[in-house]
Coordinates of C-alpha atoms in Angstrom, one line a residue:
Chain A
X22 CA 0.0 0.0 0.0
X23 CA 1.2 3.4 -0.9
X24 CA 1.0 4.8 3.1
X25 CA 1.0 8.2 2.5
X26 CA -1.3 8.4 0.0
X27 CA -4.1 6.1 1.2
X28 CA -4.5 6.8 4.5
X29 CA -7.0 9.2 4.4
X30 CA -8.9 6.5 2.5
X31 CA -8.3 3.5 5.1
X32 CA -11.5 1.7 7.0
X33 CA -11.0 1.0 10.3
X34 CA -10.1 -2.0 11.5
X35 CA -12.8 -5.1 13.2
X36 CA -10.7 -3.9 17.2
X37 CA -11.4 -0.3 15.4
X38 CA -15.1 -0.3 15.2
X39 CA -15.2 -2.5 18.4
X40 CA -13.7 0.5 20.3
X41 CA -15.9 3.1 18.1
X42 CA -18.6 1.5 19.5
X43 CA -17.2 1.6 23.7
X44 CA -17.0 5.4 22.9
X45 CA -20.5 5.4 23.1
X46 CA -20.2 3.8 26.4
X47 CA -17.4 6.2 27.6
X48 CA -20.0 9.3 26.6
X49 CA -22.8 7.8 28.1
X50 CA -20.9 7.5 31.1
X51 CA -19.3 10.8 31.0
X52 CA -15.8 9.3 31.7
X53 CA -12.5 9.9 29.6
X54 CA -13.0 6.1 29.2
X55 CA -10.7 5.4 25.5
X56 CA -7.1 7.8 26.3
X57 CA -4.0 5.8 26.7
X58 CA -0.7 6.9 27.7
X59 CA 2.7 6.3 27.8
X60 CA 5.0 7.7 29.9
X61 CA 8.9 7.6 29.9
X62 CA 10.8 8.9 32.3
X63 CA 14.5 10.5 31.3
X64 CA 17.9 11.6 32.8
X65 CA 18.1 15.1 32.0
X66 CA 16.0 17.5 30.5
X67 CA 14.3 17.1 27.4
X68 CA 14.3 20.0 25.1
X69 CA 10.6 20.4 24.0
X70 CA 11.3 23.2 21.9
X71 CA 14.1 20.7 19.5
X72 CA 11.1 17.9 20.2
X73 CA 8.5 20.0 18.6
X74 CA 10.7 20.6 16.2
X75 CA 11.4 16.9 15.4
X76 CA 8.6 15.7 15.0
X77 CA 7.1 18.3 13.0
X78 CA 9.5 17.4 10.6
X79 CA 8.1 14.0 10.0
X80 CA 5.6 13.2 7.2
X81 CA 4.5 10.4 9.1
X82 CA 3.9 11.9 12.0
X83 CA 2.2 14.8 11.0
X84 CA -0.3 12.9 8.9
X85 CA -0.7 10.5 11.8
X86 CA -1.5 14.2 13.5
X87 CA -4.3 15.1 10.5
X88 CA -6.3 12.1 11.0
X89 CA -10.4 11.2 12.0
X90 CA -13.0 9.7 11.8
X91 CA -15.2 10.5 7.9
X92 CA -18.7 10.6 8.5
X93 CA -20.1 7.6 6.8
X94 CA -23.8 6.7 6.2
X95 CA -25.6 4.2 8.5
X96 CA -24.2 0.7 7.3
X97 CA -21.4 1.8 5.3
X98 CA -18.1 0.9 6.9
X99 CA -16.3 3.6 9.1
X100 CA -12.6 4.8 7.7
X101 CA -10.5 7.1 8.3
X102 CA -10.4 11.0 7.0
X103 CA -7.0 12.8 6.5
X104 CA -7.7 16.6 7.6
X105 CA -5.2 19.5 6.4
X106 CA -1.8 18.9 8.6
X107 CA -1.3 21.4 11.3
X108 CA 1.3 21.8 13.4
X109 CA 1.7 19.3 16.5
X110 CA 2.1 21.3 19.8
X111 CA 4.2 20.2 22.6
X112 CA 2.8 21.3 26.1
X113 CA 5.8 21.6 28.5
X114 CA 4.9 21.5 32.4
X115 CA 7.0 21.6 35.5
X116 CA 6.4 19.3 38.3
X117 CA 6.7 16.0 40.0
X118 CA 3.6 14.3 39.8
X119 CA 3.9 11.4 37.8
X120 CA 0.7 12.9 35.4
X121 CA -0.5 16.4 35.7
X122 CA -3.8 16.5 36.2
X123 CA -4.5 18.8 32.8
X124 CA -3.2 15.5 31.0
X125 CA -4.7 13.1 33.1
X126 CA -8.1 14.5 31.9
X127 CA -7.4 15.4 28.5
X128 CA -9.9 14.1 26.0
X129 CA -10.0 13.6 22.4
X130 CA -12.5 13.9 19.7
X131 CA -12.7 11.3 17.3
X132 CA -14.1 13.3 14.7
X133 CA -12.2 16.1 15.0
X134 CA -7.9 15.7 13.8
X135 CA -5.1 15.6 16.6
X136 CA -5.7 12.2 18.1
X137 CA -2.7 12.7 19.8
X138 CA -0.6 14.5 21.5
X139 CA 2.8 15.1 23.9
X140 CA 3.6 16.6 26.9
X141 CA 7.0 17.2 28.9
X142 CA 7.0 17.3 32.2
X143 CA 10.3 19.1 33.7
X144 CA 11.2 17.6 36.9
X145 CA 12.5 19.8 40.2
X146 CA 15.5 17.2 40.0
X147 CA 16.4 18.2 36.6
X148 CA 15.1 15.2 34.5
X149 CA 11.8 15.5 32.1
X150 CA 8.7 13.2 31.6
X151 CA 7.6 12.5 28.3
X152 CA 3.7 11.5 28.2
X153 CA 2.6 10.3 25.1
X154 CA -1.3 10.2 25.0
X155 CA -3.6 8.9 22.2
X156 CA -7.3 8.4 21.9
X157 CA -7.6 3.9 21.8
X158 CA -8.8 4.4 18.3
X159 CA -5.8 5.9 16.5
X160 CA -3.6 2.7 17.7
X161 CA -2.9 0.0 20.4
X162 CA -0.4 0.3 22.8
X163 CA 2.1 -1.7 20.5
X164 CA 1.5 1.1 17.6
X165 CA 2.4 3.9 20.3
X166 CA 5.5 2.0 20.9
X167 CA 6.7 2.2 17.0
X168 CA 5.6 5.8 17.1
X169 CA 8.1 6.4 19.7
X170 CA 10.8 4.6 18.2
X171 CA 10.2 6.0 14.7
X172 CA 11.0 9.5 16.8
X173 CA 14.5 8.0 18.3
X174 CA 15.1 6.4 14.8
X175 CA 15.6 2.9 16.3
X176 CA 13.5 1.6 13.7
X177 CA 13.8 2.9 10.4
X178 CA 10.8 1.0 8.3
X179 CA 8.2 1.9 10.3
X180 CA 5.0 0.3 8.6
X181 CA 2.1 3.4 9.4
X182 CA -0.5 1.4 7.9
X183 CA -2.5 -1.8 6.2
X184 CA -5.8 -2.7 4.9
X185 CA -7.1 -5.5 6.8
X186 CA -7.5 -8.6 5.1
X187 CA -11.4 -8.7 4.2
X188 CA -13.0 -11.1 6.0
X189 CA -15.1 -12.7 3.6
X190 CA -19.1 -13.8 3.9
X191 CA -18.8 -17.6 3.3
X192 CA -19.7 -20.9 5.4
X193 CA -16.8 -21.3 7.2
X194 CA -16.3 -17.5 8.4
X195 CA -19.9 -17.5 9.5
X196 CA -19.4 -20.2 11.7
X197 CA -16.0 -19.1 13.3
X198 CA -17.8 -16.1 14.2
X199 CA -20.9 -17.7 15.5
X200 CA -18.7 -19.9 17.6
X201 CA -16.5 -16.7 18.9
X202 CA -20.6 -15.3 19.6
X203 CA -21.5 -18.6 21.4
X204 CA -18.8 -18.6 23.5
X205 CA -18.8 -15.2 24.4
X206 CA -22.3 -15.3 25.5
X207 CA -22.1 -18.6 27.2
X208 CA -19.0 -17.1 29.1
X209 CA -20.7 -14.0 30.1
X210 CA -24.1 -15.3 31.2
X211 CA -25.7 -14.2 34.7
X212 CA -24.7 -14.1 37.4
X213 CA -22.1 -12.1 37.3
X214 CA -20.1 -9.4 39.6
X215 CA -18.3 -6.4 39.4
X216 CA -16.4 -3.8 40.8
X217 CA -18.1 -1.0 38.7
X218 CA -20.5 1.5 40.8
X219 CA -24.6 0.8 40.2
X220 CA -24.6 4.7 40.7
X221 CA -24.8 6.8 37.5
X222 CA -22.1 10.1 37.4
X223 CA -22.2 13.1 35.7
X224 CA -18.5 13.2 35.5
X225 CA -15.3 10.8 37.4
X226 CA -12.3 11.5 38.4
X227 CA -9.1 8.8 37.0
X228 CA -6.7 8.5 39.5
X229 CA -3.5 6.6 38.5
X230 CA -1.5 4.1 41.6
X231 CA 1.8 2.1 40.3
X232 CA 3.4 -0.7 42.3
X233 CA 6.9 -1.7 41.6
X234 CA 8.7 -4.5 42.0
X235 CA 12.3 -5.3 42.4
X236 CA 14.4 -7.6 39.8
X237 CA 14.6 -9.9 42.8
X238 CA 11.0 -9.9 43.4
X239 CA 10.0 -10.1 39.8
X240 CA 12.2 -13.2 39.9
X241 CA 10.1 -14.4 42.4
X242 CA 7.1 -14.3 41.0
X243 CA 8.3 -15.6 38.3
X244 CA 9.1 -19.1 40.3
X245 CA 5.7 -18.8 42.0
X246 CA 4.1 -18.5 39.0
X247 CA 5.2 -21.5 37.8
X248 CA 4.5 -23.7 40.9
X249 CA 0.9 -22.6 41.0
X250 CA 0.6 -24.3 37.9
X251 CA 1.4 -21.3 35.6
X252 CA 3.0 -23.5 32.6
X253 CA 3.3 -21.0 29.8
X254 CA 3.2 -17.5 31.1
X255 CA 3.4 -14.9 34.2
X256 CA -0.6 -13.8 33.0
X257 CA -2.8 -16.4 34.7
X258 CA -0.8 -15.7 37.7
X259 CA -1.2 -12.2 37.3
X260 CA -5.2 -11.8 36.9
X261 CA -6.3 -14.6 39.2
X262 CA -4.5 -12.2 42.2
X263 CA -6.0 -9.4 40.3
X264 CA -8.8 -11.2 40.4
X265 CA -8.6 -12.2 44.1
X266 CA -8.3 -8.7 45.0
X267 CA -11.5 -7.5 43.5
X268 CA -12.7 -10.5 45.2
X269 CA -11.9 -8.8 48.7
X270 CA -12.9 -5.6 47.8
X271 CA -16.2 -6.7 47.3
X272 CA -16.4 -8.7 49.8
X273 CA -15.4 -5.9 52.5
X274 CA -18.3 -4.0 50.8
X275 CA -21.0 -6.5 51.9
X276 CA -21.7 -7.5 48.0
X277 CA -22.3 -11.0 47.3
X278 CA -19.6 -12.3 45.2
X279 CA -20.8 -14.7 42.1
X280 CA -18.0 -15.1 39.1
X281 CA -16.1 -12.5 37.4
X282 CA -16.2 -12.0 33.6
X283 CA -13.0 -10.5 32.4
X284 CA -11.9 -10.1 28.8
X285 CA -7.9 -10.1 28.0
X286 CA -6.4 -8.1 24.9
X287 CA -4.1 -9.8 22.5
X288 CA -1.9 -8.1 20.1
X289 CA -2.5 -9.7 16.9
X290 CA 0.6 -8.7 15.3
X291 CA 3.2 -11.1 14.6
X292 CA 6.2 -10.6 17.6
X293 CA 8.8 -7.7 16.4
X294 CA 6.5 -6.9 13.5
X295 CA 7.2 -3.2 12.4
X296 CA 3.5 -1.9 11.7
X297 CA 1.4 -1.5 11.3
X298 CA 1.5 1.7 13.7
X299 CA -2.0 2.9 12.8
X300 CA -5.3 1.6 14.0
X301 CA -6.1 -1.2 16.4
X302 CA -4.8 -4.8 16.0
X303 CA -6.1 -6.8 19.1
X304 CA -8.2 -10.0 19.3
X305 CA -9.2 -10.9 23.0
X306 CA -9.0 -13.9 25.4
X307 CA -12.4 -14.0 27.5
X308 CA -11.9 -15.6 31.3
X309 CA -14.7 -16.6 33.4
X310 CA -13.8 -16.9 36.7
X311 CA -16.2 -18.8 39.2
X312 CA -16.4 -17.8 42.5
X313 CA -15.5 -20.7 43.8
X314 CA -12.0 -20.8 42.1
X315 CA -11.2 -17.5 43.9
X316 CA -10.8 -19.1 47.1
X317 CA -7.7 -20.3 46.3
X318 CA -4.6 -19.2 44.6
X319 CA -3.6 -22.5 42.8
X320 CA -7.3 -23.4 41.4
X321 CA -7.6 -19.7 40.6
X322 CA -4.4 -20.0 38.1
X323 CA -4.7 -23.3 37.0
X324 CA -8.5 -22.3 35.9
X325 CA -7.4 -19.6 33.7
X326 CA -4.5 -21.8 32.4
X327 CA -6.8 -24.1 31.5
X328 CA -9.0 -21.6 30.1
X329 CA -6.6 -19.9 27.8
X330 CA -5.1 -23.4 26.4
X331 CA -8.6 -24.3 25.3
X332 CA -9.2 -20.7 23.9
X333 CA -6.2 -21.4 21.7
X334 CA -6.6 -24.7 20.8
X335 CA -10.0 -24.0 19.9
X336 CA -9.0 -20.8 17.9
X337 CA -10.9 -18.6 20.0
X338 CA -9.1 -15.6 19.1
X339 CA -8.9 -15.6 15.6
X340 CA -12.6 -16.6 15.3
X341 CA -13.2 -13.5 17.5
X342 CA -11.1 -11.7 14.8
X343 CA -14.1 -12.5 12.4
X344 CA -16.4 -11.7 14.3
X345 CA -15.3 -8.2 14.6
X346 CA -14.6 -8.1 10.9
X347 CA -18.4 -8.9 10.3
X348 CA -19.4 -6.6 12.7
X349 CA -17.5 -3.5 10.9
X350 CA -20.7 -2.0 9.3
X351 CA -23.1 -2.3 12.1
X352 CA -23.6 1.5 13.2
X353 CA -22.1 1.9 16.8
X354 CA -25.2 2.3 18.6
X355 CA -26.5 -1.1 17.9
X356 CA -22.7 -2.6 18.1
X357 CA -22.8 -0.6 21.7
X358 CA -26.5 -2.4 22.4
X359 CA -24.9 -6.0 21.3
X360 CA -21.7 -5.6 24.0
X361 CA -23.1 -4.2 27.0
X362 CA -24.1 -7.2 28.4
X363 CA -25.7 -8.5 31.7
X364 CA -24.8 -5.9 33.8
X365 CA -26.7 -3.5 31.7
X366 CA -23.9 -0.6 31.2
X367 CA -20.5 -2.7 32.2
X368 CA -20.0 -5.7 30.4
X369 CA -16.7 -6.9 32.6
X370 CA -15.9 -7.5 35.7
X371 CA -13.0 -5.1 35.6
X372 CA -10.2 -5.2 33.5
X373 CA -6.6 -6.2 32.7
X374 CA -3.8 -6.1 30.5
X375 CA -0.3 -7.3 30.1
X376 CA 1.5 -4.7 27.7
X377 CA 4.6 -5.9 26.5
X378 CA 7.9 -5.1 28.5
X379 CA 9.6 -2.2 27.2
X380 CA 12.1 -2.7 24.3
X381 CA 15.8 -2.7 24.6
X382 CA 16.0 -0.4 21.3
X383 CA 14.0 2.7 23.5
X384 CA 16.3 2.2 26.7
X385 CA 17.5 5.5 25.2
X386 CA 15.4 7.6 23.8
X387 CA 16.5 11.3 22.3
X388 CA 19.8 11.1 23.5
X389 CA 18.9 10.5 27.4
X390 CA 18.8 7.4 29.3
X391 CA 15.1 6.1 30.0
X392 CA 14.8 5.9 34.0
X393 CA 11.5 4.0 33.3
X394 CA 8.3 3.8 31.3
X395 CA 4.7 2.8 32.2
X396 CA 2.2 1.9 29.4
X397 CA -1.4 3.0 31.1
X398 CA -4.2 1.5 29.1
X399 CA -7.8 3.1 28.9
X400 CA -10.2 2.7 32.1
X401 CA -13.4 2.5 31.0
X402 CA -16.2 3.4 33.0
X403 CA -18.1 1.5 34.0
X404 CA -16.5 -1.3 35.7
X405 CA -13.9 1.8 36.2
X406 CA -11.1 -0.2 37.5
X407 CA -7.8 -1.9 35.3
X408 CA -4.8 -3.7 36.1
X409 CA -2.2 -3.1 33.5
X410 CA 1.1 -5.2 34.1
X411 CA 4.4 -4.4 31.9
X412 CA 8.0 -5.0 32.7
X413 CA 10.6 -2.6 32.5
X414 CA 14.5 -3.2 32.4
X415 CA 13.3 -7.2 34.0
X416 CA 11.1 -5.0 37.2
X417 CA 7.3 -5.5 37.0
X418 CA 5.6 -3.1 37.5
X419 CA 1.6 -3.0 38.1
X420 CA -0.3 0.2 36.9
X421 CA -3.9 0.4 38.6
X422 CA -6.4 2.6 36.7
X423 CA -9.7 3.5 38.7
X424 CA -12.0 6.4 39.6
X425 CA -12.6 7.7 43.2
X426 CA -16.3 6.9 42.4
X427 CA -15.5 3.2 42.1
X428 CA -12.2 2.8 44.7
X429 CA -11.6 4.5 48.0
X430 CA -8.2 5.2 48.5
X431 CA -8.4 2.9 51.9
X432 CA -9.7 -0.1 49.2
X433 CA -6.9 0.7 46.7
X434 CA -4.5 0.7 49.9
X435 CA -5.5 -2.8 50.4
X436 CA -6.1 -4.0 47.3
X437 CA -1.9 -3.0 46.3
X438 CA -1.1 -5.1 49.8
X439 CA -2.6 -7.9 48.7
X440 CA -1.7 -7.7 45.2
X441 CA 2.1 -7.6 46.8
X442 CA 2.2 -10.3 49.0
X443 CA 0.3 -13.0 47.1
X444 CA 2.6 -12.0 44.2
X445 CA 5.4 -12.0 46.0
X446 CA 5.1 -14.7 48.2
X447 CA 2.4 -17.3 46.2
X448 CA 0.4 -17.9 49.2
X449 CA -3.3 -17.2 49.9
X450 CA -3.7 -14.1 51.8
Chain B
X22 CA 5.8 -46.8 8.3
X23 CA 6.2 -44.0 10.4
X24 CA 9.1 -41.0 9.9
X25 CA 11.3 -41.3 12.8
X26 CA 11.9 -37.5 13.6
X27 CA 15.1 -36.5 14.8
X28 CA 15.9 -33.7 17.3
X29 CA 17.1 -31.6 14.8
X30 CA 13.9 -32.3 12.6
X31 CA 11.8 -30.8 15.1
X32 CA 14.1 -27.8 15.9
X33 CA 14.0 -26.7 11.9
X34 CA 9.8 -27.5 12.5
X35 CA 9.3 -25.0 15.3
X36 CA 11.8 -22.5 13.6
X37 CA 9.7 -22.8 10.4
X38 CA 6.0 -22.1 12.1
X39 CA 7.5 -19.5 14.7
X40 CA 8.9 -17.7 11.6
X41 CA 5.3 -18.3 9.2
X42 CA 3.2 -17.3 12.2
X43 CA 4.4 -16.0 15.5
X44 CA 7.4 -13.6 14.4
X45 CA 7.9 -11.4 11.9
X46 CA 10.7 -11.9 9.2
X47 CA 13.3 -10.1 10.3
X48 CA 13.4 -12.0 13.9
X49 CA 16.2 -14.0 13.8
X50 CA 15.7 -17.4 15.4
X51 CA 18.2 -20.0 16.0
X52 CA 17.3 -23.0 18.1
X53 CA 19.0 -21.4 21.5
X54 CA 17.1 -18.2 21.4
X55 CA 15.2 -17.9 24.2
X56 CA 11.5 -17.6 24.1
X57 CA 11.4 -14.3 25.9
X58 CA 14.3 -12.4 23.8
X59 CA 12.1 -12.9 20.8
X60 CA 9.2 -11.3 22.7
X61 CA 6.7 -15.1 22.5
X62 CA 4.6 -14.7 25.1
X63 CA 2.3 -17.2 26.8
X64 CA -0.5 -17.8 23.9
X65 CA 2.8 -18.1 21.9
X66 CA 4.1 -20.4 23.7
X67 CA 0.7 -22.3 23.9
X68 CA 0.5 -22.7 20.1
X69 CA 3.8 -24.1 19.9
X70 CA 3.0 -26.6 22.0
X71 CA -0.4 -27.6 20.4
X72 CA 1.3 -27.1 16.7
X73 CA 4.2 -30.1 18.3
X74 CA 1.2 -32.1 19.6
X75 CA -0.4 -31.9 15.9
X76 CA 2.5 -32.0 13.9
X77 CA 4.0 -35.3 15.7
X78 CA 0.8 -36.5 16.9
X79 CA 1.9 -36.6 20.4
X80 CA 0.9 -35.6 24.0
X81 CA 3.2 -33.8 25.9
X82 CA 2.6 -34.5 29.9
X83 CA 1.5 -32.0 32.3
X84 CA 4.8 -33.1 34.2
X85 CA 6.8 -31.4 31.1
X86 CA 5.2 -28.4 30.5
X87 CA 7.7 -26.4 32.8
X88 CA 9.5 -23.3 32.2
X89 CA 12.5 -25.2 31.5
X90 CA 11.1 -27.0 28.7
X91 CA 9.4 -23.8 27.1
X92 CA 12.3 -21.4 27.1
X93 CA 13.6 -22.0 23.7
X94 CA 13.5 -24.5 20.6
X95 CA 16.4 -26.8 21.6
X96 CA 14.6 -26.9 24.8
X97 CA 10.9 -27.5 23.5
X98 CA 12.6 -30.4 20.7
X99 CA 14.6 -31.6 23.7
X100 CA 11.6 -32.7 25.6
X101 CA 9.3 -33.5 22.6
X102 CA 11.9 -35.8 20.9
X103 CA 10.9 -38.1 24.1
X104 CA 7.5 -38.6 23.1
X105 CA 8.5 -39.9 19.3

């Protein structure tokens, strides 16, 4: 595909219209539901003048910049619109909080160019911030990634952009996507909890809490992770104590606890791909998680181990990827009707994601040594809580997204104890 | 009669459906790479185990599927070259 040409004429992807249709859900709720970040931290100060100045050098960048959503008729497929380029501004703060509160609530308007957009935040102790934030719909968290290297020039064939392969209408695709349906709705049936508020808000306020781990203690869960019955990965490990502690939460509350529904991003790129950088490229695992399971550590992750081997041996994801393609001309507010589910305005328990650790070729970025970066999902609201786990220089780190209308800060308190010692130690609390 | 696969033959195996559908091209992959340096994580890892249990019509135990086994493809050949 000639990128810079026919960008302005791309459709959106299946993950696209999936999200289009969650903004819905985001405005409803009045939230900032669908901005992601990234953040990396630097030794010394980053010039945000020469930054500006960098990127708006950069074709690619700059058309990335001039992109939105076209207004399309009901039923035609939604697709991009490239907008007259403008200049990209870079908003320079001073301060130590880890996110000023200015970009902490900054929103974006899909149908409206600048989907995107920096800030550099000076520190009193001479080093600078860098916050990358993006509306979900522009690109994953793995396309933010190869934005930022395509600034340090660590990778020099950036791919912006592809069509999708069309899924076509034939037997076989109709019934891969009626089995992702079936077992979506299956998984999902009643009853099922969640941490989101019943209470409806005009507006809510994200707050941000990150745990860190040593290299010791990442190596230690590790181990654990593996004696609980972890056999392929940290992840089970890491959302049945997620899990567990939404579990307490509740519990503390007084509300009757029945089985968690929580669905699980997967980056559908192949590993180290380039591109494409543009749009959204996730399928999803879906976990089910009886109440019963959550009493204990071990049946917790062996559950979801088992859970995710039969999703993948069964094809779950890619049949989920079809399903989304099919669903790319249904107009939002029906796609919105189809995935709020039982609880009426939150279809998961809460949510999680494991972002991928943070690659060797950015340990540098601009000339300064990267001190540390944090990948910070969306939160959608409702459920109004996310655990977002990444890795950085072999530390884990655990990024908790909520509202102060879902959490107290006692409950979140609590909720990073617990999270620490059954990570850390493998035990039931 | 059956193939009799050699280590080796399973090594260039995994290489060749890691490389067709879990990495992109310009990964380079020897048998000794670990898992983790090419960025496989645990659905990876998962589909290379269910493409050996296809591809050599075997069933690897539950007592083998630890990390040591999963780390890399001398590792994952290793322990599936038992089974043939």
């Amino acid at each position: 595909m000639n990128q810079t040409n026919e960008i302005g004429k791309l459709f959106l992807t299946g993950a696209d219209c999936f999200i289009l249709a969650l903004e819905k859900h985001n405005r409803l709720q009045g939230a900032v539901g669908n901005t992601c970040r990234y953040v990396v931290e630097l030794e010394g100060r980053l010039d945000a003048e020469a930054f500006k100045k960098k990127i708006n050098q950069d074709t690619i960048i700059l058309q990335l910049s001039a992109l939105s959503i076209a207004k399309t008729g009901l039923f035609f497929k939604p697709r991009w619109q490239l907008n007259p380029v403008k200049e990209i501004e870079v908003t320079e703060h001073k301060g130590d909080v880890l996110i000023p509160d200015t970009v902490l609530q900054k929103q974006f308007t899909i149908e409206q160019p600048g989907l995107f957009s920096f800030d550099i935040v000076q520190r009193t102790n001479g080093n600078s911030c860098l916050i990358l934030s993006w509306h979900h719909l522009l690109m994953d968290g793995y396309g933010a990634v190869l934005l930022l290297k395509r600034i340090s020039n660590s990778a020099k064939e950036i791919m912006l952009s592809d069509e999708e392969p069309k899924v076509n209408f034939n037997f076989k695709n109709i019934r891969e996507a009626a089995k992702a349906k079936f077992f979506i709705d299956r998984t999902s049936k009643k009853e099922l909890s969640s941490i989101g508020s019943t209470k409806e808000y005009k507006t809510v306020n994200q707050k941000i809490k990150v745990i860190q781990f040593t290299q010791e203690e990442t190596k230690q869960i590790e181990n654990n992770a593996a004696v609980l019955g972890a056999k392929f990965g940290l992840s089970p490990f890491y959302l049945a104590c997620s899990a567990r502690g939404v579990k307490q939460i509740l519990q503390e509350r007084k509300v009757p606890v029945t089985n968690f529904w929580v669905p699980v991003p997967q980056n559908t790129r192949k590993k180290g791909a380039l591109g494409p950088l543009l749009s959204n490229h996730i399928s999803f695992l879906f976990y089910r998680i009886a109440n019963a399971e959550l009493n204990s550590l071990k049946e917790c992750v062996s559950s979801l181990n088992n859970q995710m081997v039969n999703q993948i041996r069964n094809a779950l994801p890619k049949a989920y990827g079809i399903l989304q393609g099919f669903l790319k001309r249904v107009p939002s507010s029906f796609y919105y009707q189809l995935i709020k589910g039982p609880q009426g305005k939150s279809l998961a328990s809460f949510l999680f994601t494991v972002a991928e650790e943070h690659p060797q070729e950015l340990l540098e970025f601009e000339g300064l040594k990267v001190l540390n970066a944090l990948s910070l999902p969306p939160n959608n609201f409702k459920p109004g809580l996310t655990f977002a786990f990444m890795r950085f220089n072999n530390c884990l780190q655990i990024m908790l997204l909520y509202f102060g209308e879902v959490l107290s800060e006692k409950e979140i308190t609590n909720l990073e104890k617990q999270l620490k010692n059954e990570l850390i130690t493998g035990q039931d609390l | 009669m059956d193939k009799k696969f050699s280590q080796q033959d399973i090594c260039n195996e995994l290489i060749d459906y890691i490389k067709s559908n879990i990495a992109d091209n310009r990964i380079l992959i020897s048998k000794e790479t670990p898992f983790n340096q090419i960025g496989l994580d645990s659905s990876s890892i998962i589909e290379l185990v269910l493409f050996i249990e296809r591809k050599f019509n075997v069933s690897i135990s539950e007592g083998d599927l630890v990390p040591d086994n999963l780390k890399s493809v001398e590792a994952l050949a290793r322990c599936t070259h038992k089974y043939i």
